[in-house]
Every structure is written in structure tokens, then in C-alpha cells.
Amino acid sequence: LQYNSFEDPRCEGYLEDGRTGMSPSTLKRAFLNNLFYVQGKFKALATPNDYYMALAYAIRDRLLQRWINTAAIYTAQGSRTVAYFSAEFLMGPHLGNNLINLDIYKDVEKGIAEMGLNLGELLEQEEEPGLGNGGLGRLAACYLDSLATLEIPSLGYGIRYEFGIFDQEIEDGWQVEITDKWLRFGNPWEIARPEWAVEVKLGGHTDHYVDDHGRYRIRWVPDQQVTGIPYDTPILGCQTNTANTLRLWTAEAPESFNFNAFNSGDYLGAVYEKVVSENISKVLYPNDDSSQGKKLRLTQQYFFVSCSLQDMIRILVGQELPLEKFHEKFAVQLNDTHPAIAVAELMRLLIDMHHMSWDSAWSITQRTFAYTNHTLLPEALERWPVELFGSLLPRHLEIIYELNDRFLDEVRIKFPEDDSRLSRMSLIDESGERYVRMAHLACVGSHAINGVAALHTELLKQDVLYDFYQMYPGKFQNKTNGVTPRRFMVLSNPALTELVTSKIGDTWIKNLGELQKLEAWADNPEFQQQWRQIKQANKQELAAYIQKHNGIIVDPNSIFDILAKRFHEYKRQYLDLLHIVTLYNRIKANPDIEITPRTFIFGGKAAPGYFMAKLIIKLINSVADVINRDPDVRGRLKVVFLKNYNVKLAQRIYPAADLSEQISTAGKEASGTGNMKFALNGALTIGTLDGANVEIREEVGAENFFLFGLTAEQVYAKRASGYNPMEYYNSNAELRLALDRIASGFFSHGDTELFKPLVDSLLHHDQYFLLADYQSYIDCQEQVGLAYRDQDRWTHMSILNAARMGKFSSDRSIQDYCREIWKVEPVTITLENSEVTDS
Ligand code: GPW
């Protein structure tokens, strides 16, 4: 009996149909079964979470059939597989997305409603797995969605942090961090696979010895060992049967380890070891675009990389493939340098554990890895003090020294008599305290190196990785980021999805370039009106959310001007604030001034140790308190800080935005991806020529994009010629007034000390050129206000923005990676001719 095909009439009436069938009545029955048998509840006692769980398990059953078929077919075919190594996967809630990708959202919504429940409320119950900080982790999640949708055999490998990114509370205007307990009520989407646990060594020293065959060998004698347990989550593609795997590792104490301490009566010592081991996967480091250099962080990185590579070797061996074919079976993508230790670890596994020669191991290693760089910020480039590194990974340090010797010989041959180049390129920074440079390790150990937007890749080649570009020009490629339209349009903006589909059919969902067909409707009055009505309704929904959570009433007819991303000085939330204070000052000077009403909405978390970022959050809330209450403003300006910006909240925000703030200092934001999500939902962008903004503007047309500010080149020139922010302060009356207001204590109950660090940093350093860009930004915002007054023109621009987002689908990005880096082909998963049988 083939039990896996729900369409097979032979399955009718079998229990399995209840777990795979997709008809509304079967789904309903499955839901009630789970409420009864899994949650152990009936209606009178069931909580909303019980209902969510019952539905989640019903949907998981539908995924499992596809998941098992996918695994069976990949195994039978020995398919070439992408392994995406990332310290972060910011997945967002699974249930809604799985309903979309299974294409049963509407059926389920209806069935749930027939039982007197509301699907939206059940979806709200899901605690999102916040296993990432921001753009980098969310990109990994979008890429998994596209890999599955494009039917590419792939695995995501990472860490199952017990505590993901903290929950943000606001108290007295300040950010307060609350631990995220996402696993509190259990996680219906994962399956533990303890049978595939692996051991990871840490610390100790190395032994050099001669083996029985007289061969010189090296043995790592660790002083600690931990066990990695994999937890698997199915990643379903959109309208395919492909369900790939996200495999996240949890650290546990090995059962046998420290048995001696236990036997000798040192019970507490033995338990302590266990706690230390479990700490490894305990918590996500909450820093975005900066590196802390903490030993636990390096341990996390090594832990998941070692687990993953050992797992891949197990898979290879299980398919009876020789280790020499590792790079043919797997293409490994390093998501920034966080997993770059993989270069040394694969070398160690091949040489020490599997007795391969150095040269063979190195050839396999280089052909396996490719490296994506996500930042130009110097503080984000990872380097580890050599001593710290050697105390945790003594064998890897030896391997890196050996790699470095060989690599520097190569450099010497290509660039003779150039000692400064050797020290610039060395894997070890020896300019002061010695450091291991992880980006250099990643560059040397990979066959491809890519940036995440055209400008970013150019700047990598000209600046941060200039020497490596000269050494290996052929390794460098650009792969502009993309976002999944399934989560960030179909799921989050159902009304717009329906309107678009009613005009151009629904194939755009998997082929976003087709949105271009909307251009034909851009000036159609009826279509324009429908487009506007949907935006208006989305704004009303966000307004209700704001009223509920912030107690602020906002006007849905005002411009929803939104800046939502992590807080960082280079992202320049503070510049947005200077615009707000400027408008406010104008109103105070002339209460009858004509101003296009605006609602300024901010969202985002600051790293807990980032003082300036936290102070900017406090300033936003302080300015909000004054402006929202000042009767002179007459409601024309409102300022809202939405707490705890995460994937769930982002899904509410993008559909309601009129204006997307993408205002980083040119040359600092590698790509940005929020910029794409806003535009896809019909927001217009005000932005600098930074990251992917450049390409977004190219696609939507300069006339549909609000550009301001210095170019990256101009920023460099200004810095080189000695930038003096005080000149701008002295010569610009409005700017001076805005800064003076903040400094004077006007927004801080007379306290002139509170915001002094912010004002002083602008006047005396202004590392990110806010003052240089201030006037250009203010002028550009003036144009925004005028454009909004002409609603037909604005709607026309809004439609064209969405219509021209085709390039920014993560499907396009992934297709480019597949063709140009991974050399991997789709594998179609059928449910009919499955390998999985019950007989
Ligand atoms: F520093 N990004 C991020 F490069 O979100 F590693 N966290 C990070 O730690 C780093 C980069 C890192 C972001 C970039 O800031 C953003 O511009 C880019 O769009 C995103 O990664 C995805 O590529």
C-alpha cells in the first residue's frame, strides 16, 4: 500500500488520509482530532494557543508527507545539495507561511470560521522564532523559501538558540530587554533527531605522533566535549511538493563525559560541566553589524559548523560516496564570516580524521565553500585574538598557520618584494595584538566571494577586499539581495495580492518579473482608486494597532512615513528625527504654515550594549511625547515608536507604508532588504545612493524615487579633505535651531545633559555625515510632501514602484547563486511515484 498519496483513491478511508488530505472537511476533522488527541482539550477548556497548536499539527502532517518524499528522492538520486551555513535564521512565524505555500490559506480560513474561530487570531498565537538580529538572518530565511520554491536540494544549517533576539519593551522612553522564550509552549514545527547527534571537541592541546604505518600525524586532545543534537524544521516551497530542511543544533553535555567526576562524588562538578555545555546554544548574540570578540561566540560558531560538516560527511557516507566527492555532493555558502571557521574545520576533518593529504583536502575545501560578505563596516569584520582562538581551537590555529604560510608564498610569487602587501593580506593581523582575520580565511578558502548589491560589491573590490581582488579577480561576483514575495506580499498584504491577481493572474507569485504587467494599469482611474483604497485600509489597520499599543490616535490620511530597521548610527534614524524637529519648529514659528500631515513611525531594536543607539530611541520617544501633545501641532504631525519590531510586526508595517526611509550614509549599508519589501508593497522610497537603493532607483526610474544626499565617493572625498560638521551648524539656521532645541532640554523636561552625547557627537565628529546631508534631506522631504498632495500622481508612482520590483525577488537571487556559484539543478518532487512505501 502506498500511503503517501492522498489523491490515490486507495487511500480513501484510511487514517492516513486524515493526516494528508487537503479537502476542507478533512482539514476540519484533522484540526478537531488534534485538539482532542494532541492538546487533550475540548471547546470549553481550549485556549487560543490550543487552537493554534491543533491547527499547526494538522498543517505539519501535510508537510511531513512532502518532507519525507523529498528526503527519499534526494537520497535515492544522490542529488547535489546546497548547504547554507548561517549563525542566524530569522524565520518569522511558520503557520501562515505554510498555509500560503500549501495554497490552502483561504480554505483553512473558511473552515476555521465555520467552527466559530478566527484564523488571524490563531496565527497571532505563534511565538516567532527570532533566531536572528536583522537583515542577515532574514535574508537566510528568504533564501530558504526560494530554494524550496525553486526545487533546489538544500539544507539550512545553524544554531537552535534557546533564547532568540530579546523582546523589546519601552519604559519611560528607554529600551528595556526581556528574554525571548520562544520555546515556552513547545515548537510544533521541529522534530528532534537525537539519532544523528554528533560530538564536538573544544580546548586542550595537540599531540604530534607517528602512527603504526610510520606516518607523521597530529591528534587533538581536547579538554571539553559537547554533543550537538539536530532539530529539523521542514521548509516548504510555494506550490511545489519540495520540503527542504532547516537543521539547527542544540548543545548538550555528552552522557559519558565527566563520568569520573560523577563517580568520584563530584556531583556538582559534573552538573556544572553540563550547564557549561548547554550554554553554547543558549542565547543569540544581539549585535547587528558589529562583532564582540567573545569566546562564547567563537564557540557557538565552531559548534554549529563542526556539527554541520560532520553531518554532511555522514550523509555522504550514507550514500556510499567517497570523501573525495564532498565538493561534488555539497556546495556550502558561508553567510558572512560567522561560519568561516568551516574552512579550517573541513581541513581538519579530512586530514586528521580521514587521513587525506593536505593538497587533496585543500582542493576539496576550496571547491566546497563560497563566501558572502554583508558589510563594509570595520567594526563588523570579525577577528579573534590569537590567544583566545588557540585556547579554544588549538588544532585549527595550527591549520591556519600552515594555510597562511602557503598562501603568503602564493602572494610572494604573484607580487614579489611587497612586504606591506603580505602583512595586509596575512590571515593573522600582526600590527599589534595578534588576531585571526576571519574574512581573509573565508576569501582564501572559497572559490567565490560575493557582495550583496552592485555598489557594495564594487566597494569591496576597491576597498575592504582590494588586495584579495587583485590576487583573485575571478573569485569576485555580485549577488544583489532579494526578498520572498510569498511572506512579504501574499501573506502580509492579501488585499493587494488579490487586486494584482485579478488583473494579471497569479503567476507573478513565483515569477515576480510579471508584476511589470501592472504598468498598463498605472494610470487607470478605477485601478488607481482600488490601489489607494487598499493602502488606506492597510493604514487603518496599522492605525488601530498603534492606538491599541501606543494609545496614540493617528490620521490614516496623513503620510505614513516609516523607518523600520535595527538602530545604528550609520542607518541615521537621527537624521529622520532632525527632519521631524525641523517641521515642528516651523509650526511653532508659524502655526498656520501649510504642511502635509505626516505620521512618523519608527521600529527597531538597539544592541543592548550600544549606548548611542539606545539614546536615539529615548530621543524619538521624548520628541514624540512633546509633539503628539502640543496643541499648536493640531494633529498634523504624529510620532510613533512601535516597540519590538520583528518579522510579525514587519508584516503589518510594510503594507501600510506610504514612504520608506532608506537614509543610510552612502557606502555604509551593504544592501538593505527592507527597502525592497516596502517598495513591493507600493511605498515610495526616500533614500541615498547606498546599497540596493541604487538598483531600486534604476528599476523604478529616477522620477519615482526621492533621492538625496552625498554619494559614496563624495563622502570619501569629504572625509579625506577634513570634514567639519560645525560649518554646517553655523551656516544653517534651521539645522542650528533643531539641534539647539534638542540640546536645550526642550524634549527632556529641561534636562540639558540627557541628549548632550547625541548633539556633541554630531557637532564634533558626525562620523556618518548627517549634517552634510541635512539640507538635501529636508529639501527632498519637501518634494515628498508636495507629491503626496497630488494623489493621482502619487498612486501612479506607487503602482510603478510595485510593478518594477521583479528583480528583487529572492527567487532571482537564488537562481543567480545556483547558476553562477553553486552549479546546482532543480529536482522535482512527485508524491505519486514515491520511494516511500508501506509494504
Ligand atoms: F556584519 N547585516 C546584518 F555583515 O544584518 F555580518 N547583520 C550583520 O551582522 C551583518 C550584515 C554583517 C546586513 C547588512 O547590514 C544589510 O545591508 C544587508 O542587506 C543584510 O545584511 C543582508 O545582506
Short mmCIF file of C-alpha atoms in Angstrom, two decimals, residues 380-720:
data_model
loop_
_atom_site.label_atom_id
_atom_site.label_comp_id
_atom_site.label_asym_id
_atom_site.label_seq_id
_atom_site.Cartn_x
_atom_site.Cartn_y
_atom_site.Cartn_z
CA ALA A 380 31.76 44.26 11.91
CA LEU A 381 34.77 42.46 10.42
CA GLU A 382 35.42 39.52 12.69
CA ARG A 383 38.86 38.98 14.17
CA TRP A 384 39.80 36.77 17.10
CA PRO A 385 42.75 37.33 19.41
CA VAL A 386 45.21 34.56 18.57
CA GLU A 387 45.49 33.50 22.17
CA LEU A 388 41.75 33.16 22.66
CA PHE A 389 41.48 31.32 19.36
CA GLY A 390 44.27 28.91 20.22
CA SER A 391 42.88 28.17 23.66
CA LEU A 392 39.59 27.01 22.13
CA LEU A 393 40.78 25.60 18.80
CA PRO A 394 44.47 24.69 19.08
CA ARG A 395 44.42 22.38 16.07
CA HIS A 396 42.62 24.92 13.89
CA LEU A 397 45.18 27.55 14.77
CA GLU A 398 47.94 25.21 13.54
CA ILE A 399 46.00 24.60 10.34
CA ILE A 400 45.51 28.31 9.82
CA TYR A 401 49.24 28.95 10.31
CA GLU A 402 50.04 26.31 7.74
CA LEU A 403 47.43 27.72 5.34
CA ASN A 404 48.88 31.16 5.87
CA ASP A 405 52.44 30.05 5.10
CA ARG A 406 51.31 28.50 1.85
CA PHE A 407 49.03 31.41 1.00
CA LEU A 408 51.72 34.06 1.63
CA ASP A 409 54.07 32.11 -0.64
CA GLU A 410 51.46 32.41 -3.36
CA VAL A 411 51.21 36.14 -2.72
CA ARG A 412 55.02 36.46 -2.86
CA ILE A 413 55.08 34.78 -6.25
CA LYS A 414 52.35 36.99 -7.66
CA PHE A 415 53.60 40.21 -6.05
CA PRO A 416 57.33 39.90 -5.37
CA GLU A 417 59.10 42.18 -2.91
CA ASP A 418 55.95 43.62 -1.41
CA ASP A 419 56.12 43.13 2.35
CA SER A 420 53.37 45.57 3.17
CA ARG A 421 51.02 43.59 0.95
CA LEU A 422 51.99 40.40 2.79
CA SER A 423 51.15 41.91 6.14
CA ARG A 424 47.91 43.40 4.81
CA MET A 425 46.78 40.07 3.40
CA SER A 426 48.03 37.71 6.09
CA LEU A 427 45.41 35.55 7.83
CA ILE A 428 46.99 36.84 11.03
CA ASP A 429 46.94 40.54 11.85
CA GLU A 430 50.31 41.23 13.47
CA SER A 431 50.13 45.01 13.64
CA GLY A 432 49.61 44.97 17.40
CA GLU A 433 47.94 42.28 19.47
CA ARG A 434 47.73 39.33 17.09
CA TYR A 435 44.38 38.42 15.59
CA VAL A 436 42.98 35.77 13.25
CA ARG A 437 41.20 37.58 10.39
CA MET A 438 38.11 35.61 9.52
CA ALA A 439 37.31 37.45 6.27
CA HIS A 440 40.77 36.58 4.98
CA LEU A 441 40.28 32.95 5.92
CA ALA A 442 36.93 32.96 4.09
CA CYS A 443 38.45 34.57 0.98
CA VAL A 444 41.36 32.16 0.79
CA GLY A 445 39.20 29.09 1.48
CA SER A 446 36.44 29.88 -1.04
CA HIS A 447 36.18 29.68 -4.81
CA ALA A 448 33.65 32.54 -4.94
CA ILE A 449 33.28 35.75 -2.97
CA ASN A 450 30.23 37.93 -3.33
CA GLY A 451 28.80 41.21 -2.14
CA VAL A 452 25.05 41.71 -1.71
CA ALA A 453 24.39 44.71 -4.00
CA ALA A 454 26.19 46.11 -7.04
CA LEU A 455 27.61 49.13 -5.21
CA HIS A 456 28.63 47.02 -2.22
CA THR A 457 30.50 44.54 -4.44
CA GLU A 458 32.30 47.40 -6.16
CA LEU A 459 33.32 48.90 -2.83
CA LEU A 460 34.54 45.51 -1.64
CA LYS A 461 36.74 45.27 -4.70
CA GLN A 462 38.04 48.81 -4.40
CA ASP A 463 38.46 48.98 -0.68
CA VAL A 464 37.80 46.36 2.02
CA LEU A 465 38.95 43.37 -0.06
CA TYR A 466 41.08 45.27 -2.57
CA ASP A 467 44.17 43.07 -2.13
CA PHE A 468 42.11 39.90 -2.45
CA TYR A 469 40.51 41.25 -5.60
CA GLN A 470 43.96 41.84 -7.07
CA MET A 471 45.04 38.39 -6.04
CA TYR A 472 41.91 36.55 -7.20
CA PRO A 473 39.88 38.78 -9.54
CA GLY A 474 37.97 35.76 -10.87
CA LYS A 475 36.55 34.88 -7.47
CA PHE A 476 34.56 38.11 -7.11
CA GLN A 477 30.88 38.27 -8.06
CA ASN A 478 27.84 40.34 -7.18
CA LYS A 479 24.60 38.79 -5.97
CA THR A 480 22.09 41.50 -5.22
CA ASN A 481 19.83 40.50 -2.34
CA GLY A 482 16.16 39.71 -2.76
CA VAL A 483 13.10 39.07 -0.61
CA THR A 484 10.36 36.47 -0.79
CA PRO A 485 7.09 37.78 -2.20
CA ARG A 486 5.26 34.91 -0.50
CA ARG A 487 5.71 36.22 3.05
CA PHE A 488 6.11 39.89 2.23
CA MET A 489 3.23 40.24 -0.18
CA VAL A 490 0.90 37.23 -0.47
CA LEU A 491 0.75 36.56 3.26
CA SER A 492 1.11 40.08 4.60
CA ASN A 493 -0.89 42.02 2.01
CA PRO A 494 -3.79 39.77 0.91
CA ALA A 495 -5.90 42.59 -0.46
CA LEU A 496 -3.19 43.90 -2.76
CA THR A 497 -2.37 40.32 -3.77
CA GLU A 498 -5.96 39.79 -4.80
CA LEU A 499 -6.13 43.02 -6.76
CA VAL A 500 -2.91 42.26 -8.61
CA THR A 501 -4.01 38.70 -9.33
CA SER A 502 -7.37 39.90 -10.62
CA LYS A 503 -5.53 41.87 -13.32
CA ILE A 504 -2.51 39.75 -14.29
CA GLY A 505 -3.24 36.26 -12.94
CA ASP A 506 -1.30 34.67 -10.09
CA THR A 507 1.89 33.52 -11.79
CA TRP A 508 3.73 36.63 -10.54
CA ILE A 509 3.92 34.93 -7.13
CA LYS A 510 6.62 32.62 -8.44
CA ASN A 511 7.81 34.88 -11.22
CA LEU A 512 7.89 38.37 -9.82
CA GLY A 513 9.02 39.93 -13.11
CA GLU A 514 5.43 39.56 -14.26
CA LEU A 515 4.41 42.40 -11.96
CA GLN A 516 5.58 44.55 -14.84
CA LYS A 517 2.22 43.90 -16.47
CA LEU A 518 0.73 46.20 -13.85
CA GLU A 519 2.32 49.15 -15.62
CA ALA A 520 -0.55 49.04 -18.09
CA TRP A 521 -2.87 49.88 -15.20
CA ALA A 522 -0.78 52.61 -13.60
CA ASP A 523 -2.95 55.43 -14.97
CA ASN A 524 -6.28 53.64 -14.99
CA PRO A 525 -8.52 55.69 -12.66
CA GLU A 526 -10.53 52.73 -11.43
CA PHE A 527 -7.43 50.66 -10.74
CA GLN A 528 -5.79 53.65 -9.07
CA GLN A 529 -8.75 54.02 -6.81
CA GLN A 530 -8.71 50.33 -5.85
CA TRP A 531 -4.97 50.58 -5.21
CA ARG A 532 -5.50 53.62 -2.96
CA GLN A 533 -8.38 52.01 -1.11
CA ILE A 534 -6.26 49.00 -0.25
CA LYS A 535 -3.41 51.17 1.02
CA GLN A 536 -5.93 53.17 3.00
CA ALA A 537 -7.42 50.04 4.59
CA ASN A 538 -3.94 48.76 5.45
CA LYS A 539 -3.14 52.11 7.04
CA GLN A 540 -6.33 51.95 9.06
CA GLU A 541 -5.33 48.53 10.36
CA LEU A 542 -1.94 49.83 11.41
CA ALA A 543 -3.60 52.88 12.96
CA ALA A 544 -5.76 50.55 15.06
CA TYR A 545 -2.65 48.65 16.12
CA ILE A 546 -0.97 51.93 17.08
CA GLN A 547 -3.97 53.03 19.07
CA LYS A 548 -4.08 49.71 20.87
CA HIS A 549 -0.36 49.51 21.66
CA ASN A 550 0.69 53.15 21.97
CA GLY A 551 -2.58 54.84 22.83
CA ILE A 552 -1.92 57.33 20.04
CA ILE A 553 -4.57 58.26 17.51
CA VAL A 554 -3.08 58.76 14.06
CA ASP A 555 -4.71 60.05 10.89
CA PRO A 556 -4.84 57.44 8.11
CA ASN A 557 -4.98 60.30 5.60
CA SER A 558 -1.57 61.55 6.66
CA ILE A 559 1.62 60.28 5.02
CA PHE A 560 2.73 57.12 6.82
CA ASP A 561 6.45 57.87 6.84
CA ILE A 562 8.20 54.79 8.19
CA LEU A 563 11.71 53.92 9.30
CA ALA A 564 11.91 50.32 10.49
CA LYS A 565 15.25 48.54 10.91
CA ARG A 566 17.88 47.92 13.56
CA PHE A 567 19.12 51.04 15.32
CA HIS A 568 22.60 52.00 14.23
CA GLU A 569 24.23 55.37 13.78
CA TYR A 570 25.04 54.64 10.13
CA LYS A 571 21.35 53.98 9.41
CA ARG A 572 20.71 57.54 10.58
CA GLN A 573 17.41 57.34 12.46
CA TYR A 574 18.68 60.58 13.99
CA LEU A 575 18.54 62.32 10.59
CA ASP A 576 14.84 61.44 10.32
CA LEU A 577 14.42 62.94 13.77
CA LEU A 578 16.13 66.17 12.69
CA HIS A 579 13.55 66.45 9.92
CA ILE A 580 10.72 65.94 12.42
CA VAL A 581 12.10 68.55 14.79
CA THR A 582 12.56 70.94 11.86
CA LEU A 583 8.91 70.60 10.83
CA TYR A 584 7.86 71.06 14.41
CA ASN A 585 9.96 74.19 14.73
CA ARG A 586 8.35 75.57 11.59
CA ILE A 587 4.92 75.01 13.09
CA LYS A 588 5.95 76.64 16.35
CA ALA A 589 7.26 79.65 14.45
CA ASN A 590 4.18 79.85 12.26
CA PRO A 591 1.23 77.76 13.47
CA ASP A 592 -0.73 78.34 10.25
CA ILE A 593 2.04 77.11 7.97
CA GLU A 594 0.89 74.71 5.29
CA ILE A 595 2.28 71.27 5.99
CA THR A 596 1.30 67.90 4.52
CA PRO A 597 0.18 65.92 7.57
CA ARG A 598 2.54 63.09 8.47
CA THR A 599 2.70 60.18 10.82
CA PHE A 600 6.30 59.29 11.54
CA ILE A 601 6.60 55.66 12.55
CA PHE A 602 9.76 54.08 13.90
CA GLY A 603 10.50 50.48 14.72
CA GLY A 604 13.71 48.69 15.60
CA LYS A 605 15.89 47.26 18.32
CA ALA A 606 19.24 48.55 19.57
CA ALA A 607 22.02 46.21 20.65
CA PRO A 608 21.81 46.16 24.47
CA GLY A 609 25.35 47.49 24.82
CA TYR A 610 25.07 50.21 22.16
CA PHE A 611 24.64 53.38 24.20
CA MET A 612 24.15 55.86 21.34
CA ALA A 613 21.55 53.70 19.62
CA LYS A 614 19.58 53.39 22.85
CA LEU A 615 19.79 57.11 23.41
CA ILE A 616 18.34 57.74 19.97
CA ILE A 617 15.36 55.53 20.87
CA LYS A 618 14.91 57.61 24.01
CA LEU A 619 15.10 60.81 21.95
CA ILE A 620 12.46 59.58 19.50
CA ASN A 621 10.11 58.83 22.38
CA SER A 622 10.86 62.15 24.02
CA VAL A 623 10.19 64.09 20.83
CA ALA A 624 7.00 62.05 20.35
CA ASP A 625 5.77 62.97 23.83
CA VAL A 626 6.11 66.67 23.11
CA ILE A 627 4.87 66.79 19.54
CA ASN A 628 1.90 64.45 19.98
CA ARG A 629 0.59 66.58 22.85
CA ASP A 630 1.32 70.09 21.59
CA PRO A 631 -1.99 71.72 20.59
CA ASP A 632 -0.18 74.03 18.13
CA VAL A 633 0.57 70.98 16.02
CA ARG A 634 -3.16 70.34 15.59
CA GLY A 635 -2.50 66.71 14.84
CA ARG A 636 -0.62 67.48 11.65
CA LEU A 637 2.43 65.62 12.92
CA LYS A 638 2.45 62.45 14.97
CA VAL A 639 5.45 60.46 16.07
CA VAL A 640 5.10 56.81 16.98
CA PHE A 641 7.68 54.33 18.22
CA LEU A 642 6.38 50.80 17.73
CA LYS A 643 8.04 48.54 20.24
CA ASN A 644 9.51 45.13 19.50
CA TYR A 645 9.95 45.33 15.76
CA ASN A 646 10.16 41.75 14.50
CA VAL A 647 9.02 39.72 11.49
CA LYS A 648 5.41 39.65 12.67
CA LEU A 649 5.28 43.41 13.11
CA ALA A 650 7.15 44.00 9.86
CA GLN A 651 4.37 42.13 8.07
CA ARG A 652 1.90 44.68 9.41
CA ILE A 653 4.10 47.66 8.65
CA TYR A 654 5.14 47.22 5.00
CA PRO A 655 1.59 47.10 3.60
CA ALA A 656 0.67 50.32 5.41
CA ALA A 657 3.64 52.45 4.38
CA ASP A 658 3.47 55.43 2.06
CA LEU A 659 7.07 56.46 2.47
CA SER A 660 10.03 54.15 3.08
CA GLU A 661 13.03 55.76 4.79
CA GLN A 662 16.31 54.33 3.43
CA ILE A 663 18.65 57.05 4.54
CA SER A 664 21.97 55.42 5.48
CA THR A 665 25.22 57.24 4.76
CA ALA A 666 26.22 56.30 1.21
CA GLY A 667 28.77 53.48 1.26
CA LYS A 668 27.68 52.05 4.60
CA GLU A 669 24.60 49.84 4.05
CA ALA A 670 25.71 46.76 2.17
CA SER A 671 22.30 46.24 0.59
CA GLY A 672 19.25 46.65 2.74
CA THR A 673 16.27 44.37 2.18
CA GLY A 674 13.54 46.31 3.98
CA ASN A 675 13.88 48.81 1.12
CA MET A 676 12.66 46.05 -1.25
CA LYS A 677 9.76 44.94 0.98
CA PHE A 678 8.42 48.48 1.31
CA ALA A 679 8.57 49.18 -2.42
CA LEU A 680 6.95 45.84 -3.27
CA ASN A 681 4.01 46.94 -1.15
CA GLY A 682 3.72 50.22 -3.02
CA ALA A 683 5.65 52.56 -0.73
CA LEU A 684 7.80 55.26 -2.33
CA THR A 685 11.37 55.48 -1.15
CA ILE A 686 13.27 58.46 0.12
CA GLY A 687 16.86 57.35 0.06
CA THR A 688 20.54 57.82 -0.55
CA LEU A 689 22.60 56.18 -3.26
CA ASP A 690 23.52 53.33 -0.93
CA GLY A 691 23.30 49.55 -1.10
CA ALA A 692 20.45 48.21 -3.18
CA ASN A 693 18.75 51.63 -3.20
CA VAL A 694 20.87 52.32 -6.25
CA GLU A 695 19.39 49.38 -8.11
CA ILE A 696 15.87 50.00 -6.83
CA ARG A 697 16.06 53.51 -8.24
CA GLU A 698 17.39 52.15 -11.52
CA GLU A 699 14.47 49.76 -11.76
CA VAL A 700 11.63 52.06 -10.71
CA GLY A 701 13.00 55.09 -12.55
CA ALA A 702 14.59 58.21 -11.07
CA GLU A 703 11.29 60.06 -11.38
CA ASN A 704 9.64 57.58 -8.99
CA PHE A 705 12.28 57.73 -6.27
CA PHE A 706 13.13 60.53 -3.84
CA LEU A 707 16.90 60.81 -3.95
CA PHE A 708 19.02 62.96 -1.67
CA GLY A 709 22.45 63.16 -0.13
CA LEU A 710 26.10 62.70 -0.91
CA THR A 711 27.31 59.79 -2.99
CA ALA A 712 29.74 57.29 -1.50
CA GLU A 713 32.51 58.89 -3.49
CA GLN A 714 31.63 62.36 -2.20
CA VAL A 715 31.57 61.03 1.35
CA TYR A 716 35.09 59.63 0.94
CA ALA A 717 36.32 62.86 -0.61
CA LYS A 718 34.84 64.91 2.19
CA ARG A 719 36.37 62.72 4.83
CA ALA A 720 39.74 62.89 3.11
#
